């Protein structure tokens, strides 16, 4: 940014020959530097926003206790989880567990309210909980919308690309997990290539595989090659997405992964997967009540497996269209759910996950942006600690979109700036500038502006703020076209972070040996 | 909505032949009913969001007092305003007025903190101040982007169309003012046709002309034909946008309009027009300090003209690109300005104006939507009372866009729903539903869902939540294409609200006579 001229009055009219994109393009092309250095996770200096008062919170907590006691939660597990619950004093009837009042809360007292999620590059380690907010990319889509505009099944090449983009995006604080499903790799071997890609192509913290207990064990094994055995057993190096099969069920796959990760001291993000109206009541309060009950039960189980294992209060807030049953995103009700769930999580003393840049749109148009922006603004102000799906999510999570990833990561930068709050220092007050300029003049050239203009405002590399005429000359491009070009330039400029060749070798040998032992089937 | 089938489990997969748009289309086409009945203004049941603590607020207030006392504000007026200030005890040097500490705040004690903005249809009257939020359309653009995709100068026909659309949009609570500049009408006569259009084609409350004192007088004269002389002199029937010529100047045009409206007890929205970095310091705190000083001086003048005249604390929060000087919107810094200014306004006891759906984009793409959504979410949570530019704003306010109007008004509906907060009634708690459904089942057919699904979730008429396959069959439409179609169907379905023929006649006679007396010039 050192090459930027100081602003001039003449430029204010918006008629000019060189715009922000020009500057961004120059930055990106200069020495293949890409988008600039990664930022640390957000440490919020702004307040959280709350939608429930004390009375409302207590009401929902009481109702959740009623669910846990009267209705119970199903653990569709082999015997282990059920035995743990019985031993802890719960009333186990078949797979249905009924919880004496207060049991889950009591168990959760051993769960840490804040912890470090370690990256292989210590500078990229992030804080989970408290005032920290950590962004992670989209998780799970089997499809991509690629840079040629095609919607197709995702491949391992796409997977690597999204890892690279997340590595390069300054405000993306983690590498995420299943940034897309590499369907060209057999499903039983896929996790090995995914974990390897996160380690090889990024040095930001990554998520583990949860689709089977043995894949979770493979994740742990590979993490140990990077971090060392003892370090992994005593520190969090993976976050792991454990969805409840709402309403009020945890299935065998998720419980299997939960137990592996908790046993190895890795963090579980216990997340009721809820489309309100289908998996929960059509009301916000009813949905919150069920979410709290499900999280209490699932998160408490991690503490039965290993007291002190890190665990997050997860929420996936969406609704359905009551006309069609289709999932909807970015509407007001899920925003209220996220705000309320964040409050409940804080009272429980657990780090909180919700939100992201969710949308139902098939393309990165204004629908996608409105839905994503409604979700993301809510996510930030709710005080969310871990934000999955922060960039790249399209079409209800069926598609990872390159263009939308770029647009979203720009918005994440804005949120990071917003979270800094208001600078009330003497420089922030700027009284001298106001004195210097006085009535009827302007601030463009004043000393205060010259001293602070480089860091004053968030700079978007994608927003076109040029005059209409300039925009016309430059080809009347929509933001997704600019995002497409920027994405290509990032991928061109990508340089892998260094990785100890011995570790790389060990990982590749492990993967080869594990793949050898598996049937070569897409099942 | 009575024709909607109850949802079925089969529909949840998202594969279906009929979508929300289909339903909306049917609603719109049934008896030409259009978009459904107008909603009353928002009465917020959610909290406001704040970014400044008591210490920060006091600091900014102290600094504003310093500006008022030491630097002063320029009133570029004929002698009247300056004489009023001198008489009130201010130190007037030329056109520069210096204010003894506390003078403006003292004067503002006579300004009402809440009042009614009357519509010619009493059912459409709105509350200004307190927990009320009122949306108004875009104000000021000389261009439109029309339904054929052309960007061209606006006409009186466009003006009428935007009045009609604002009349029809359920969550648009007022008719606004200069919804676009009808440049096909001479500038000296234009205001007559604009005011007439608001009265004739809508029955929602409207804004007055501010471009010259005599045009303000014409507005009052026409309002009196509708509301009666005495009613106008004792009630607010117009809101009027009085921009400060920041930094720290009020110009003759604005002061002329301010004096007319205050004298007739009409509300002035005293709004520093600020692009931070050009018209104010590059910092949030510095910008807030200047805004507060400007509003204090401008708003206090209304009370010198007529104690008790309604006046709003206005803010127009945007920044400039420090690279190009071009205005930018929807970035983090203006959001912080809006939150902070809302706090300052509440402490001053004045209703607050900021925000809207602002953007720099040239087309209603994801840039436009992100910028608008960031602005609008902030606007609502700040507790803004009057929201100008709530729909239709494009290209930094140079363009009124039909398509964007439709997309924005849908978002306003979402904000209106969000503002209702969390229903904690027994129905809202939904404990019986959770009991009825139990683990592993679903809520689609349960009694609670059947009782509440029609009002449970905000229904967008523009969002496409269908499956990809369905969306493909329907032509892979982007939201602006659906907005275009919906806009055409609204304009087709438009029916004017009844207007007493005698009033209509009187207005037309007045306009003809006034136009007769004016030179037929475009100046």
mmCIF file of C-alpha atoms in Angstrom, chain A residues 1 4-8 10-16 18-20 23 27 45-57 59-60 63-64 66-67 70-74 76 96 145 151 245-249 275-290 319-333 335-336 339 343 360-374 376-378 381 395 398 404 407-408 411 413-415 417-418 420-425 427-431 433-444 448-449 452-459 462-469 471 476-480 482, chain B residues 1 4-8 10-16 18-20 23 27 45-57 59-60 63-64 66-67 70-74 76 96 145 151 245-249 275-290 319-333 335-336 339 343 360-374 376-378 381 395 398 404 407-408 411 413-415 417-418 420-425 427-431 433-444 448-449 452-459 462-469 471 476-480 482:
data_model
loop_
_atom_site.group_PDB
_atom_site.id
_atom_site.type_symbol
_atom_site.label_atom_id
_atom_site.label_comp_id
_atom_site.label_asym_id
_atom_site.label_seq_id
_atom_site.Cartn_x
_atom_site.Cartn_y
_atom_site.Cartn_z
ATOM 1 C CA UNK A 1 0.000 0.000 0.000
ATOM 2 C CA UNK A 4 -0.733 4.779 -3.048
ATOM 3 C CA UNK A 5 -0.826 8.460 -3.664
ATOM 4 C CA UNK A 6 -2.256 10.686 -1.080
ATOM 5 C CA UNK A 7 -5.826 11.554 -1.928
ATOM 6 C CA UNK A 8 -6.550 14.806 -3.681
ATOM 7 C CA UNK A 10 -10.054 16.419 -7.414
ATOM 8 C CA UNK A 11 -10.512 12.730 -6.835
ATOM 9 C CA UNK A 12 -13.550 13.165 -4.627
ATOM 10 C CA UNK A 13 -15.911 13.605 -7.553
ATOM 11 C CA UNK A 14 -15.521 9.952 -8.338
ATOM 12 C CA UNK A 15 -14.255 10.618 -11.856
ATOM 13 C CA UNK A 16 -10.832 9.143 -12.179
ATOM 14 C CA UNK A 18 -7.643 4.341 -11.422
ATOM 15 C CA UNK A 19 -9.668 2.572 -8.822
ATOM 16 C CA UNK A 20 -9.393 0.338 -5.803
ATOM 17 C CA UNK A 23 -4.583 -0.875 -6.574
ATOM 18 C CA UNK A 27 -0.771 -5.387 -4.788
ATOM 19 C CA UNK A 45 -13.693 -4.894 21.315
ATOM 20 C CA UNK A 46 -17.397 -4.379 20.646
ATOM 21 C CA UNK A 47 -20.252 -5.644 22.770
ATOM 22 C CA UNK A 48 -22.387 -8.646 22.082
ATOM 23 C CA UNK A 49 -26.004 -8.183 21.094
ATOM 24 C CA UNK A 50 -28.675 -9.963 23.093
ATOM 25 C CA UNK A 51 -32.334 -10.677 22.360
ATOM 26 C CA UNK A 52 -33.367 -12.401 25.600
ATOM 27 C CA UNK A 53 -33.568 -10.932 29.075
ATOM 28 C CA UNK A 54 -32.818 -12.808 32.279
ATOM 29 C CA UNK A 55 -36.402 -13.991 32.603
ATOM 30 C CA UNK A 56 -36.476 -15.330 29.059
ATOM 31 C CA UNK A 57 -33.166 -17.092 29.496
ATOM 32 C CA UNK A 59 -37.566 -19.815 31.071
ATOM 33 C CA UNK A 60 -35.745 -21.514 28.214
ATOM 34 C CA UNK A 63 -37.900 -25.853 29.642
ATOM 35 C CA UNK A 64 -34.679 -27.500 28.448
ATOM 36 C CA UNK A 66 -37.883 -30.458 31.380
ATOM 37 C CA UNK A 67 -37.002 -31.947 27.990
ATOM 38 C CA UNK A 70 -39.212 -35.922 30.867
ATOM 39 C CA UNK A 71 -38.572 -36.646 27.211
ATOM 40 C CA UNK A 72 -34.906 -37.542 27.193
ATOM 41 C CA UNK A 73 -32.356 -37.792 24.400
ATOM 42 C CA UNK A 74 -31.632 -40.856 22.293
ATOM 43 C CA UNK A 76 -28.048 -44.558 19.128
ATOM 44 C CA UNK A 96 -33.358 -43.144 25.536
ATOM 45 C CA UNK A 145 -19.384 -23.911 -8.844
ATOM 46 C CA UNK A 151 -21.664 -26.598 -11.373
ATOM 47 C CA UNK A 245 -29.542 -35.716 14.519
ATOM 48 C CA UNK A 246 -32.291 -33.397 15.674
ATOM 49 C CA UNK A 247 -34.758 -33.700 17.216
ATOM 50 C CA UNK A 248 -33.124 -35.194 20.269
ATOM 51 C CA UNK A 249 -31.023 -37.942 18.721
ATOM 52 C CA UNK A 275 -34.070 -26.403 10.102
ATOM 53 C CA UNK A 276 -36.786 -24.882 12.276
ATOM 54 C CA UNK A 277 -40.212 -26.175 11.364
ATOM 55 C CA UNK A 278 -38.834 -29.611 10.482
ATOM 56 C CA UNK A 279 -36.262 -30.590 13.118
ATOM 57 C CA UNK A 280 -37.528 -28.158 15.766
ATOM 58 C CA UNK A 281 -40.717 -26.218 16.504
ATOM 59 C CA UNK A 282 -41.655 -23.320 14.192
ATOM 60 C CA UNK A 283 -40.897 -20.848 16.973
ATOM 61 C CA UNK A 284 -37.634 -19.253 18.070
ATOM 62 C CA UNK A 285 -38.107 -19.986 21.765
ATOM 63 C CA UNK A 286 -39.062 -23.598 21.092
ATOM 64 C CA UNK A 287 -36.058 -24.053 18.841
ATOM 65 C CA UNK A 288 -33.736 -22.532 21.433
ATOM 66 C CA UNK A 289 -35.127 -24.834 24.095
ATOM 67 C CA UNK A 290 -34.483 -27.920 22.030
ATOM 68 C CA UNK A 319 -35.637 -22.566 8.797
ATOM 69 C CA UNK A 320 -37.732 -24.193 6.138
ATOM 70 C CA UNK A 321 -40.192 -22.702 3.745
ATOM 71 C CA UNK A 322 -43.556 -23.743 5.129
ATOM 72 C CA UNK A 323 -44.860 -23.811 1.550
ATOM 73 C CA UNK A 324 -42.295 -26.179 0.080
ATOM 74 C CA UNK A 325 -40.246 -27.552 2.944
ATOM 75 C CA UNK A 326 -37.086 -26.198 1.313
ATOM 76 C CA UNK A 327 -34.390 -24.849 3.631
ATOM 77 C CA UNK A 328 -34.182 -21.067 3.934
ATOM 78 C CA UNK A 329 -31.311 -18.945 5.203
ATOM 79 C CA UNK A 330 -30.621 -15.395 6.292
ATOM 80 C CA UNK A 331 -34.196 -14.822 7.416
ATOM 81 C CA UNK A 332 -35.066 -13.094 10.699
ATOM 82 C CA UNK A 333 -35.958 -16.146 12.766
ATOM 83 C CA UNK A 335 -30.939 -14.580 13.449
ATOM 84 C CA UNK A 336 -32.984 -14.502 16.643
ATOM 85 C CA UNK A 339 -28.472 -14.348 19.201
ATOM 86 C CA UNK A 343 -26.527 -16.021 25.268
ATOM 87 C CA UNK A 360 -30.129 -20.669 -0.469
ATOM 88 C CA UNK A 361 -29.311 -18.930 -3.741
ATOM 89 C CA UNK A 362 -27.887 -20.944 -6.625
ATOM 90 C CA UNK A 363 -25.554 -18.163 -7.770
ATOM 91 C CA UNK A 364 -23.619 -15.407 -5.983
ATOM 92 C CA UNK A 365 -26.276 -12.789 -6.678
ATOM 93 C CA UNK A 366 -28.002 -10.266 -4.421
ATOM 94 C CA UNK A 367 -30.086 -13.019 -2.831
ATOM 95 C CA UNK A 368 -26.944 -14.889 -1.842
ATOM 96 C CA UNK A 369 -25.395 -11.687 -0.526
ATOM 97 C CA UNK A 370 -28.414 -10.522 1.476
ATOM 98 C CA UNK A 371 -28.879 -13.919 3.077
ATOM 99 C CA UNK A 372 -25.165 -14.244 3.795
ATOM 100 C CA UNK A 373 -24.870 -10.729 5.121
ATOM 101 C CA UNK A 374 -27.873 -11.069 7.400
ATOM 102 C CA UNK A 376 -22.825 -12.863 9.077
ATOM 103 C CA UNK A 377 -23.782 -9.597 10.771
ATOM 104 C CA UNK A 378 -25.797 -11.620 13.276
ATOM 105 C CA UNK A 381 -22.741 -9.309 16.943
ATOM 106 C CA UNK A 395 -27.109 -23.252 -2.569
ATOM 107 C CA UNK A 398 -24.710 -28.137 -1.595
ATOM 108 C CA UNK A 404 -18.618 -16.554 -3.449
ATOM 109 C CA UNK A 407 -16.818 -12.174 -2.003
ATOM 110 C CA UNK A 408 -17.408 -13.624 1.457
ATOM 111 C CA UNK A 411 -16.923 -9.339 4.039
ATOM 112 C CA UNK A 413 -12.397 -8.476 6.555
ATOM 113 C CA UNK A 414 -15.134 -5.917 7.134
ATOM 114 C CA UNK A 415 -16.388 -7.807 10.169
ATOM 115 C CA UNK A 417 -12.589 -4.205 11.219
ATOM 116 C CA UNK A 418 -16.035 -3.642 12.730
ATOM 117 C CA UNK A 420 -12.272 -3.251 16.542
ATOM 118 C CA UNK A 421 -14.909 -0.792 17.685
ATOM 119 C CA UNK A 422 -14.388 2.923 18.130
ATOM 120 C CA UNK A 423 -10.892 4.298 18.728
ATOM 121 C CA UNK A 424 -11.231 6.928 21.459
ATOM 122 C CA UNK A 425 -7.547 7.837 21.636
ATOM 123 C CA UNK A 427 -5.814 10.491 17.342
ATOM 124 C CA UNK A 428 -9.246 8.881 17.165
ATOM 125 C CA UNK A 429 -10.927 11.981 18.590
ATOM 126 C CA UNK A 430 -9.306 14.071 15.850
ATOM 127 C CA UNK A 431 -10.115 17.351 17.526
ATOM 128 C CA UNK A 433 -8.016 17.929 12.617
ATOM 129 C CA UNK A 434 -11.385 19.580 13.125
ATOM 130 C CA UNK A 435 -9.637 22.695 14.437
ATOM 131 C CA UNK A 436 -7.205 22.714 11.500
ATOM 132 C CA UNK A 437 -9.872 22.325 8.829
ATOM 133 C CA UNK A 438 -12.679 24.474 10.185
ATOM 134 C CA UNK A 439 -16.015 25.295 8.549
ATOM 135 C CA UNK A 440 -16.404 25.048 4.789
ATOM 136 C CA UNK A 441 -13.144 23.325 4.001
ATOM 137 C CA UNK A 442 -12.249 19.638 3.659
ATOM 138 C CA UNK A 443 -10.116 17.003 5.368
ATOM 139 C CA UNK A 444 -8.423 15.465 2.351
ATOM 140 C CA UNK A 448 -4.411 14.141 10.566
ATOM 141 C CA UNK A 449 -5.688 12.581 7.354
ATOM 142 C CA UNK A 452 -3.987 8.047 9.297
ATOM 143 C CA UNK A 453 -5.480 7.532 5.837
ATOM 144 C CA UNK A 454 -3.645 4.301 5.132
ATOM 145 C CA UNK A 455 -5.302 2.429 7.979
ATOM 146 C CA UNK A 456 -8.403 4.565 8.427
ATOM 147 C CA UNK A 457 -10.957 2.585 6.451
ATOM 148 C CA UNK A 458 -11.390 -1.036 5.508
ATOM 149 C CA UNK A 459 -10.253 -1.457 1.906
ATOM 150 C CA UNK A 462 -13.667 -6.345 -4.766
ATOM 151 C CA UNK A 463 -16.067 -3.445 -4.298
ATOM 152 C CA UNK A 464 -16.211 -1.154 -7.312
ATOM 153 C CA UNK A 465 -16.591 2.411 -6.071
ATOM 154 C CA UNK A 466 -15.586 4.053 -9.337
ATOM 155 C CA UNK A 467 -17.742 6.424 -11.323
ATOM 156 C CA UNK A 468 -20.344 4.900 -13.615
ATOM 157 C CA UNK A 469 -18.308 6.044 -16.598
ATOM 158 C CA UNK A 471 -17.090 1.185 -14.527
ATOM 159 C CA UNK A 476 -19.476 -3.137 -16.680
ATOM 160 C CA UNK A 477 -18.324 -5.979 -14.502
ATOM 161 C CA UNK A 478 -20.435 -7.404 -11.719
ATOM 162 C CA UNK A 479 -18.725 -8.272 -8.456
ATOM 163 C CA UNK A 480 -18.626 -12.003 -9.222
ATOM 164 C CA UNK A 482 -14.103 -9.307 -10.313
ATOM 165 C CA UNK B 1 -52.131 -17.190 1.866
ATOM 166 C CA UNK B 4 -51.382 -22.727 0.683
ATOM 167 C CA UNK B 5 -51.319 -26.409 1.368
ATOM 168 C CA UNK B 6 -50.062 -27.589 4.647
ATOM 169 C CA UNK B 7 -46.481 -28.734 4.324
ATOM 170 C CA UNK B 8 -45.784 -32.400 3.829
ATOM 171 C CA UNK B 10 -42.185 -35.260 1.052
ATOM 172 C CA UNK B 11 -41.684 -31.589 0.338
ATOM 173 C CA UNK B 12 -38.717 -31.261 2.665
ATOM 174 C CA UNK B 13 -36.301 -32.727 0.163
ATOM 175 C CA UNK B 14 -36.652 -29.563 -1.867
ATOM 176 C CA UNK B 15 -37.745 -31.438 -4.984
ATOM 177 C CA UNK B 16 -41.110 -30.101 -5.975
ATOM 178 C CA UNK B 18 -44.189 -25.319 -7.058
ATOM 179 C CA UNK B 19 -42.241 -22.726 -5.202
ATOM 180 C CA UNK B 20 -42.654 -19.647 -3.105
ATOM 181 C CA UNK B 23 -47.433 -18.791 -4.468
ATOM 182 C CA UNK B 27 -51.249 -13.928 -4.495
ATOM 183 C CA UNK B 45 -39.402 -5.147 20.758
ATOM 184 C CA UNK B 46 -35.683 -5.830 20.478
ATOM 185 C CA UNK B 47 -32.921 -3.865 22.142
ATOM 186 C CA UNK B 48 -30.724 -1.290 20.532
ATOM 187 C CA UNK B 49 -27.063 -2.045 19.940
ATOM 188 C CA UNK B 50 -24.463 0.347 21.314
ATOM 189 C CA UNK B 51 -20.769 0.787 20.558
ATOM 190 C CA UNK B 52 -19.895 3.539 23.020
ATOM 191 C CA UNK B 53 -19.860 3.385 26.802
ATOM 192 C CA UNK B 54 -20.738 6.265 29.102
ATOM 193 C CA UNK B 55 -17.172 7.507 29.154
ATOM 194 C CA UNK B 56 -16.912 7.533 25.376
ATOM 195 C CA UNK B 57 -20.229 9.305 25.012
ATOM 196 C CA UNK B 59 -15.887 12.439 25.730
ATOM 197 C CA UNK B 60 -17.553 13.005 22.370
ATOM 198 C CA UNK B 63 -15.437 17.596 22.285
ATOM 199 C CA UNK B 64 -18.573 18.702 20.455
ATOM 200 C CA UNK B 66 -15.490 22.509 22.288
ATOM 201 C CA UNK B 67 -16.201 22.713 18.561
ATOM 202 C CA UNK B 70 -14.110 27.468 19.961
ATOM 203 C CA UNK B 71 -14.556 26.828 16.247
ATOM 204 C CA UNK B 72 -18.200 27.640 15.747
ATOM 205 C CA UNK B 73 -20.623 26.870 12.934
ATOM 206 C CA UNK B 74 -21.219 28.982 9.845
ATOM 207 C CA UNK B 76 -24.617 31.320 5.405
ATOM 208 C CA UNK B 96 -19.631 32.293 12.140
ATOM 209 C CA UNK B 145 -32.153 2.065 -13.877
ATOM 210 C CA UNK B 151 -29.721 3.712 -17.074
ATOM 211 C CA UNK B 245 -22.984 21.426 4.288
ATOM 212 C CA UNK B 246 -20.304 19.677 6.308
ATOM 213 C CA UNK B 247 -17.910 20.542 7.754
ATOM 214 C CA UNK B 248 -19.680 22.997 10.016
ATOM 215 C CA UNK B 249 -21.687 24.997 7.505
ATOM 216 C CA UNK B 275 -18.349 11.193 3.642
ATOM 217 C CA UNK B 276 -15.746 10.556 6.335
ATOM 218 C CA UNK B 277 -12.275 11.492 5.190
ATOM 219 C CA UNK B 278 -13.574 14.380 3.087
ATOM 220 C CA UNK B 279 -16.262 16.188 5.098
ATOM 221 C CA UNK B 280 -15.140 14.859 8.478
ATOM 222 C CA UNK B 281 -12.004 13.316 9.993
ATOM 223 C CA UNK B 282 -10.985 9.817 8.902
ATOM 224 C CA UNK B 283 -11.893 8.473 12.347
ATOM 225 C CA UNK B 284 -15.217 7.340 13.764
ATOM 226 C CA UNK B 285 -14.913 9.335 17.002
ATOM 227 C CA UNK B 286 -13.899 12.502 15.133
ATOM 228 C CA UNK B 287 -16.796 12.089 12.729
ATOM 229 C CA UNK B 288 -19.248 11.562 15.578
ATOM 230 C CA UNK B 289 -17.955 14.663 17.334
ATOM 231 C CA UNK B 290 -18.477 16.816 14.275
ATOM 232 C CA UNK B 319 -16.759 7.155 3.833
ATOM 233 C CA UNK B 320 -14.526 7.758 0.867
ATOM 234 C CA UNK B 321 -11.956 5.532 -0.708
ATOM 235 C CA UNK B 322 -8.664 7.039 0.370
ATOM 236 C CA UNK B 323 -7.197 5.847 -2.920
ATOM 237 C CA UNK B 324 -9.666 7.504 -5.253
ATOM 238 C CA UNK B 325 -11.827 9.780 -3.180
ATOM 239 C CA UNK B 326 -14.925 7.918 -4.365
ATOM 240 C CA UNK B 327 -17.738 7.463 -1.841
ATOM 241 C CA UNK B 328 -17.989 4.034 -0.249
ATOM 242 C CA UNK B 329 -20.933 2.465 1.554
ATOM 243 C CA UNK B 330 -21.712 -0.474 3.781
ATOM 244 C CA UNK B 331 -18.198 -0.585 5.202
ATOM 245 C CA UNK B 332 -17.493 -1.049 8.929
ATOM 246 C CA UNK B 333 -16.661 2.554 9.824
ATOM 247 C CA UNK B 335 -21.721 1.293 10.777
ATOM 248 C CA UNK B 336 -19.838 2.357 13.892
ATOM 249 C CA UNK B 339 -24.464 3.080 16.132
ATOM 250 C CA UNK B 343 -26.677 6.760 21.122
ATOM 251 C CA UNK B 360 -21.830 2.078 -4.418
ATOM 252 C CA UNK B 361 -22.514 -0.713 -6.895
ATOM 253 C CA UNK B 362 -23.770 0.140 -10.373
ATOM 254 C CA UNK B 363 -26.070 -2.890 -10.565
ATOM 255 C CA UNK B 364 -28.115 -4.848 -8.021
ATOM 256 C CA UNK B 365 -25.458 -7.520 -7.618
ATOM 257 C CA UNK B 366 -23.864 -9.071 -4.541
ATOM 258 C CA UNK B 367 -21.825 -5.903 -3.931
ATOM 259 C CA UNK B 368 -25.013 -3.843 -3.801
ATOM 260 C CA UNK B 369 -26.630 -6.376 -1.519
ATOM 261 C CA UNK B 370 -23.717 -6.740 0.897
ATOM 262 C CA UNK B 371 -23.313 -2.990 1.214
ATOM 263 C CA UNK B 372 -27.051 -2.471 1.596
ATOM 264 C CA UNK B 373 -27.442 -5.299 4.062
ATOM 265 C CA UNK B 374 -24.536 -4.153 6.223
ATOM 266 C CA UNK B 376 -29.634 -1.925 6.914
ATOM 267 C CA UNK B 377 -28.794 -4.367 9.696
ATOM 268 C CA UNK B 378 -26.886 -1.588 11.417
ATOM 269 C CA UNK B 381 -30.130 -2.476 15.524
ATOM 270 C CA UNK B 395 -24.718 3.729 -7.443
ATOM 271 C CA UNK B 398 -27.122 8.621 -8.362
ATOM 272 C CA UNK B 404 -33.233 -2.919 -6.285
ATOM 273 C CA UNK B 407 -35.131 -6.535 -3.469
ATOM 274 C CA UNK B 408 -34.683 -3.944 -0.719
ATOM 275 C CA UNK B 411 -35.330 -7.043 3.175
ATOM 276 C CA UNK B 413 -39.976 -7.002 5.615
ATOM 277 C CA UNK B 414 -37.295 -9.169 7.195
ATOM 278 C CA UNK B 415 -36.164 -6.315 9.417
ATOM 279 C CA UNK B 417 -40.035 -9.359 11.499
ATOM 280 C CA UNK B 418 -36.674 -9.322 13.275
ATOM 281 C CA UNK B 420 -40.614 -8.374 16.796
ATOM 282 C CA UNK B 421 -38.053 -10.269 18.844
ATOM 283 C CA UNK B 422 -38.634 -13.594 20.565
ATOM 284 C CA UNK B 423 -42.154 -14.695 21.443
ATOM 285 C CA UNK B 424 -41.962 -16.200 24.924
ATOM 286 C CA UNK B 425 -45.654 -17.015 25.247
ATOM 287 C CA UNK B 427 -47.206 -21.020 22.094
ATOM 288 C CA UNK B 428 -43.771 -19.553 21.524
ATOM 289 C CA UNK B 429 -42.178 -21.936 24.018
ATOM 290 C CA UNK B 430 -43.690 -24.868 22.114
ATOM 291 C CA UNK B 431 -42.987 -27.356 24.870
ATOM 292 C CA UNK B 433 -44.847 -29.624 20.377
ATOM 293 C CA UNK B 434 -41.520 -30.975 21.594
ATOM 294 C CA UNK B 435 -43.363 -33.437 23.831
ATOM 295 C CA UNK B 436 -45.668 -34.505 20.978
ATOM 296 C CA UNK B 437 -42.873 -35.064 18.469
ATOM 297 C CA UNK B 438 -40.150 -36.593 20.615
ATOM 298 C CA UNK B 439 -36.732 -37.890 19.538
ATOM 299 C CA UNK B 440 -36.167 -38.977 15.947
ATOM 300 C CA UNK B 441 -39.391 -37.687 14.457
ATOM 301 C CA UNK B 442 -40.204 -34.336 12.790
ATOM 302 C CA UNK B 443 -42.409 -31.295 13.360
ATOM 303 C CA UNK B 444 -43.963 -30.927 9.926
ATOM 304 C CA UNK B 448 -48.328 -26.828 16.963
ATOM 305 C CA UNK B 449 -46.878 -26.495 13.464
ATOM 306 C CA UNK B 452 -48.643 -21.573 13.608
ATOM 307 C CA UNK B 453 -46.984 -22.286 10.263
ATOM 308 C CA UNK B 454 -48.758 -19.527 8.377
ATOM 309 C CA UNK B 455 -47.230 -16.781 10.476
ATOM 310 C CA UNK B 456 -44.174 -18.595 11.788
ATOM 311 C CA UNK B 457 -41.521 -17.407 9.361
ATOM 312 C CA UNK B 458 -41.008 -14.346 7.216
ATOM 313 C CA UNK B 459 -41.957 -15.234 3.657
ATOM 314 C CA UNK B 462 -38.200 -12.982 -4.142
ATOM 315 C CA UNK B 463 -35.846 -15.508 -2.577
ATOM 316 C CA UNK B 464 -35.579 -18.717 -4.561
ATOM 317 C CA UNK B 465 -35.294 -21.610 -2.123
ATOM 318 C CA UNK B 466 -36.149 -24.297 -4.646
ATOM 319 C CA UNK B 467 -33.920 -27.186 -5.568
ATOM 320 C CA UNK B 468 -31.204 -26.558 -8.130
ATOM 321 C CA UNK B 469 -33.108 -28.710 -10.610
ATOM 322 C CA UNK B 471 -34.397 -23.432 -10.457
ATOM 323 C CA UNK B 476 -31.853 -20.130 -13.869
ATOM 324 C CA UNK B 477 -33.109 -16.709 -12.883
ATOM 325 C CA UNK B 478 -31.098 -14.390 -10.694
ATOM 326 C CA UNK B 479 -32.959 -12.428 -8.031
ATOM 327 C CA UNK B 480 -32.992 -9.206 -10.091
ATOM 328 C CA UNK B 482 -37.487 -12.163 -10.361
#
